[in-house]
Amino acid sequence: MVVKGGNGREMEIYYFSGTGNSLYVAKELQKRVPETDLIPVVSLLEKDIIETNAETVGFVFPIHRMTIPIPVKKFLKKLNLKSASYIFAVATGAGTQHVAFVEIDNILKKQGKILNSCFSINMACNDPRDKDWHPVTKEMIENIESEVRIRLNSIRKIIVNKENSREEYSELTPAGYLLEHSLRLGLAYSEHRGTEDYFYSDSKCTGCGICEKVCLSGKIKMIDKKPVWQRGINCYLCYACLNYCPVHSIQIKSRIYLKSYTEENERYCHPYATADDIAEQKSNSYKQGEMA
């Protein structure tokens, strides 16, 4: 089955967001180029082939373990970019090195395409596992967003003028490549196993069901008013369940080789992204486009 991604506008932006950073960037880009369709990646993943009619196609996503998220990779392998003459990507992250753009190029090359431009945007970190992790203050958020808006103004000009801009890509150090390879193996292992024992909910759980609501892979189901991470369904490792739980009940399990500090730490989700905003990515409104 083939589904067309959008309504045939000149520009389409496909986005994936677990805790709102990438959603905020995608919406801000849409404001700057109003005649743009904003389409959630998750809403199209059940399709065999995804077609776009747009001349300009963009991808907005967070960095996961130094590369593209699991669902974005699956999406890109299904996307037919025959109509696209200009392709760009915007990656949000906490300032770490990554190989996301190289990964995307490797997938697009099978269609004779590559990214014309790519940009990395630094935003607040949503991973509270580390001992030295601290939530951002309101002032820090305001400063970050001010810098993001300035950055997006520059990105808009490049995209609208269809300029080639690869200045954001930098080679990883040898140590960076070793770390990336290790994380990639870990990501593949986690995806294969489904991360059944990665998260858990503690006694603070009230059974509100928000974790199930924001779970973009559909892995979490509420059973007897408790979240259950189902076997056989892959986790996207987006941390939506972890960060949107209103009582901080969901935790990441510690390992012998890596202690998790989620029980002590606060949480982060973008102040302009609600649980409803995240859950809307699963909406079937984009699945009912023209079928062929």
Coordinates of C-alpha atoms in Angstrom, one line a residue:
M1 CA 0.0 0.0 0.0
V2 CA 1.2 3.5 -0.8
V3 CA 0.2 6.6 1.1
K4 CA 1.0 10.2 0.1
G5 CA 2.5 12.1 2.9
G6 CA 0.9 15.5 2.6
N7 CA -1.4 17.7 0.5
G8 CA 1.0 18.4 -2.3
R9 CA 2.3 21.7 -1.0
E10 CA 5.7 22.9 -2.2
M11 CA 7.3 22.1 1.2
E12 CA 6.7 19.3 3.6
I13 CA 8.4 18.8 7.0
Y14 CA 8.3 15.4 8.6
Y15 CA 9.0 15.5 12.3
F16 CA 9.5 13.1 15.3
S17 CA 9.5 14.4 18.9
G18 CA 9.5 12.7 22.2
T19 CA 9.5 15.6 24.7
G20 CA 8.8 18.6 22.5
N21 CA 12.1 20.1 21.4
S22 CA 11.9 18.9 17.8
L23 CA 8.1 19.7 17.7
Y24 CA 8.9 23.3 18.8
V25 CA 11.5 23.6 16.0
A26 CA 9.2 22.1 13.4
K27 CA 6.4 24.5 14.3
E28 CA 8.7 27.5 14.3
L29 CA 9.9 26.6 10.9
Q30 CA 6.3 26.3 9.7
K31 CA 5.6 29.8 11.0
R32 CA 8.5 31.1 8.9
V33 CA 7.3 29.3 5.8
P34 CA 3.5 29.2 6.2
E35 CA 2.7 27.2 3.0
T36 CA 4.2 24.1 4.6
D37 CA 2.7 20.8 5.7
L38 CA 3.9 19.6 9.1
I39 CA 3.6 15.8 9.2
P40 CA 4.4 13.5 12.1
V41 CA 6.6 10.5 11.1
V42 CA 4.8 8.2 13.5
S43 CA 1.5 8.6 11.8
L44 CA 2.8 7.0 8.6
L45 CA 5.0 4.1 9.9
E46 CA 2.4 1.4 9.3
K47 CA 2.5 2.0 5.5
D48 CA 4.7 0.0 3.1
I49 CA 5.6 3.0 0.9
I50 CA 5.3 6.7 1.7
E51 CA 5.2 9.2 -1.2
T52 CA 5.7 12.9 -1.2
N53 CA 4.6 15.4 -3.9
A54 CA 6.7 18.2 -2.5
E55 CA 9.6 19.9 -4.2
T56 CA 11.2 20.7 -0.8
V57 CA 11.2 18.0 1.9
G58 CA 12.6 18.4 5.4
F59 CA 13.1 16.2 8.5
V60 CA 13.2 17.4 12.1
F61 CA 14.1 15.0 14.8
P62 CA 16.2 14.6 18.0
I63 CA 19.5 12.9 18.3
H64 CA 19.2 9.5 19.9
R65 CA 22.5 7.9 20.9
M66 CA 24.5 10.0 18.4
T67 CA 22.3 9.1 15.4
I68 CA 18.7 9.3 14.1
P69 CA 15.9 7.8 16.1
I70 CA 14.6 4.3 15.4
P71 CA 11.2 5.5 13.8
V72 CA 12.9 8.1 11.7
K73 CA 15.2 5.5 10.2
K74 CA 12.3 3.2 9.4
F75 CA 10.4 6.1 7.9
L76 CA 13.2 7.2 5.6
K77 CA 13.6 3.7 4.2
K78 CA 9.9 3.8 3.2
L79 CA 9.8 7.4 1.8
N80 CA 9.8 7.9 -2.0
L81 CA 11.5 11.2 -2.7
K82 CA 11.1 11.2 -6.5
S83 CA 9.4 14.6 -6.5
A84 CA 11.9 16.3 -4.1
S85 CA 14.5 18.6 -5.6
Y86 CA 15.7 20.0 -2.3
I87 CA 16.1 18.0 1.0
F88 CA 17.1 19.2 4.4
A89 CA 17.4 18.0 8.0
V90 CA 17.3 19.7 11.3
A91 CA 18.6 17.7 14.3
T92 CA 18.0 18.8 17.9
G93 CA 20.3 17.8 20.7
A94 CA 22.3 18.7 23.7
G95 CA 25.4 19.7 21.8
T96 CA 27.0 16.3 21.4
Q97 CA 28.6 15.0 18.2
H98 CA 26.5 12.8 16.0
V99 CA 26.4 11.0 12.7
A100 CA 22.7 11.5 11.9
F101 CA 23.3 13.3 8.7
V102 CA 25.7 10.7 7.4
E103 CA 23.2 8.0 8.3
I104 CA 20.4 9.9 6.4
D105 CA 22.7 10.3 3.3
N106 CA 23.4 6.6 3.3
I107 CA 19.7 5.9 3.2
L108 CA 18.9 8.6 0.6
K109 CA 21.7 7.5 -1.7
K110 CA 19.7 4.4 -2.6
Q111 CA 17.3 6.9 -4.3
G112 CA 20.1 8.9 -5.9
K113 CA 19.5 11.7 -3.3
I114 CA 21.5 13.3 -0.5
L115 CA 20.8 16.1 2.0
N116 CA 21.2 19.5 0.4
S117 CA 21.5 21.1 3.8
C118 CA 21.6 20.0 7.4
F119 CA 21.6 21.8 10.7
S120 CA 22.1 21.0 14.3
I121 CA 20.3 23.0 17.0
N122 CA 21.3 22.8 20.7
M123 CA 18.4 22.6 23.1
A124 CA 17.8 21.4 26.6
C125 CA 18.6 17.7 27.5
N126 CA 15.7 15.4 28.3
D127 CA 17.8 12.5 29.7
P128 CA 17.8 12.7 33.5
R129 CA 19.8 9.5 34.0
D130 CA 23.1 11.1 34.8
K131 CA 24.2 12.2 38.3
D132 CA 25.1 15.7 37.1
W133 CA 21.9 16.3 35.1
H134 CA 20.0 19.4 36.1
P135 CA 16.6 20.7 34.8
V136 CA 16.8 24.0 32.9
T137 CA 15.4 27.1 34.6
K138 CA 12.9 29.4 33.0
E139 CA 15.6 31.9 32.3
M140 CA 17.7 29.2 30.5
I141 CA 14.7 28.1 28.5
E142 CA 14.1 31.7 27.4
N143 CA 17.8 32.1 26.4
I144 CA 17.7 28.8 24.5
E145 CA 14.5 29.7 22.6
S146 CA 15.9 33.2 21.7
E147 CA 19.0 31.6 20.2
V148 CA 16.8 29.0 18.4
R149 CA 14.6 31.6 16.8
I150 CA 17.6 33.5 15.5
R151 CA 19.1 30.3 14.2
L152 CA 15.8 29.4 12.5
N153 CA 15.6 32.7 10.8
S154 CA 19.0 31.9 9.2
I155 CA 17.9 28.4 8.3
R156 CA 14.7 29.6 6.7
K157 CA 16.7 31.8 4.3
I158 CA 18.9 28.9 3.3
I159 CA 15.9 26.6 2.8
V160 CA 13.7 29.1 0.9
N161 CA 16.6 30.0 -1.4
K162 CA 17.4 26.2 -1.8
E163 CA 21.0 26.8 -0.9
N164 CA 23.5 23.9 -0.2
S165 CA 24.7 24.2 3.4
R166 CA 26.6 21.4 5.0
E167 CA 28.6 23.6 7.5
E168 CA 27.0 21.9 10.5
Y169 CA 28.5 18.5 9.7
S170 CA 31.8 17.8 11.4
E171 CA 33.8 14.6 11.6
L172 CA 33.7 12.6 14.8
T173 CA 36.9 12.1 16.6
P174 CA 38.3 8.5 16.7
A175 CA 37.0 8.3 20.3
G176 CA 33.6 9.6 19.1
Y177 CA 33.4 7.0 16.4
L178 CA 34.2 4.3 18.9
L179 CA 31.5 5.6 21.2
E180 CA 29.0 6.0 18.4
H181 CA 29.6 2.4 17.3
S182 CA 29.1 1.1 20.8
L183 CA 25.9 3.1 21.2
R184 CA 24.7 1.9 17.8
L185 CA 25.1 -1.7 18.9
G186 CA 23.3 -0.9 22.1
L187 CA 20.5 0.8 20.2
A188 CA 20.1 -2.2 17.9
Y189 CA 20.2 -4.6 20.9
S190 CA 17.6 -2.5 22.7
E191 CA 15.4 -2.4 19.6
H192 CA 15.6 -6.1 19.1
R193 CA 14.8 -6.9 22.8
G194 CA 12.1 -4.2 23.0
T195 CA 13.6 -2.7 26.2
E196 CA 11.2 -4.6 28.4
D197 CA 13.5 -4.2 31.4
Y198 CA 14.7 -0.7 30.6
F199 CA 11.9 1.3 32.3
Y200 CA 9.7 0.7 35.3
S201 CA 7.1 2.5 37.4
D202 CA 7.6 2.9 41.1
S203 CA 5.0 3.1 44.0
K204 CA 4.2 6.8 43.1
C205 CA 2.2 5.7 40.1
T206 CA -1.4 6.9 40.3
G207 CA -2.6 5.0 37.2
C208 CA -3.4 8.2 35.3
G209 CA -2.5 6.6 31.9
I210 CA -0.5 9.6 30.5
C211 CA 2.5 7.3 29.9
E212 CA 0.3 5.1 27.6
K213 CA -1.1 8.2 25.9
V214 CA 2.3 9.6 25.0
C215 CA 4.0 6.3 24.1
L216 CA 4.7 6.8 20.4
S217 CA 5.5 3.2 19.7
G218 CA 2.4 1.8 21.5
K219 CA 4.5 -0.3 23.7
I220 CA 2.9 0.8 27.0
K221 CA -0.5 -0.5 28.0
M222 CA -2.3 0.2 31.3
I223 CA -3.1 -3.1 33.0
D224 CA -4.8 -2.9 36.4
K225 CA -4.0 0.8 36.5
K226 CA -0.3 0.2 36.0
P227 CA 1.9 0.7 32.9
V228 CA 3.2 -2.5 31.3
W229 CA 5.9 -2.4 28.7
Q230 CA 4.7 -5.1 26.3
R231 CA 7.0 -7.6 24.8
G232 CA 7.1 -7.9 21.0
I233 CA 6.7 -4.1 20.5
N234 CA 9.8 -2.1 20.0
C235 CA 10.5 1.0 22.2
Y236 CA 11.4 4.2 20.4
L237 CA 13.5 5.4 23.4
C238 CA 12.0 8.8 23.1
Y239 CA 11.6 9.2 26.9
A240 CA 8.1 10.7 26.5
C241 CA 6.8 8.3 29.2
L242 CA 9.6 9.2 31.6
N243 CA 9.3 13.0 31.2
Y244 CA 5.6 13.4 31.0
C245 CA 4.7 11.3 34.0
P246 CA 3.2 14.0 36.4
V247 CA 4.4 12.3 39.5
H248 CA 7.8 11.2 38.2
S249 CA 6.9 7.5 38.8
I250 CA 8.6 6.2 35.7
Q251 CA 12.3 5.4 36.1
I252 CA 15.2 4.0 34.1
K253 CA 16.7 0.9 35.7
S254 CA 20.3 1.0 36.9
R255 CA 22.7 -1.5 35.5
I256 CA 25.9 -2.9 37.1
Y257 CA 27.9 -0.8 34.7
L258 CA 25.7 2.3 34.7
K259 CA 23.7 3.7 37.6
S260 CA 20.5 5.6 36.8
Y261 CA 19.7 8.7 38.8
T262 CA 16.1 9.2 37.6
E263 CA 14.8 8.5 41.1
E264 CA 16.6 11.6 42.4
N265 CA 16.4 13.9 39.3
E266 CA 13.7 16.1 38.0
R267 CA 12.3 15.8 34.5
Y268 CA 12.2 17.9 31.3
C269 CA 9.7 18.4 28.5
H270 CA 9.5 21.5 26.3
P271 CA 7.3 24.2 28.0
Y272 CA 5.2 24.6 24.8
A273 CA 4.7 20.9 24.2
T274 CA 1.9 19.2 26.1
A275 CA 1.2 15.5 26.5
D276 CA -1.6 16.0 24.0
D277 CA 0.8 17.5 21.5
I278 CA 3.1 14.5 21.7
A279 CA 0.2 12.0 21.5
E280 CA -1.2 13.7 18.4
Q281 CA 1.7 12.3 16.4
K282 CA -0.1 9.0 16.5
S283 CA -3.2 10.5 14.9
N284 CA -4.5 8.7 11.8
S285 CA -5.5 12.0 10.1
Y286 CA -2.3 11.7 7.9
K287 CA -3.0 8.0 7.1
Q288 CA -6.1 8.8 5.2
G289 CA -4.5 10.6 2.3
E290 CA -4.6 9.4 -1.3
M291 CA -4.1 5.7 -1.6
A292 CA -2.8 3.8 -4.6

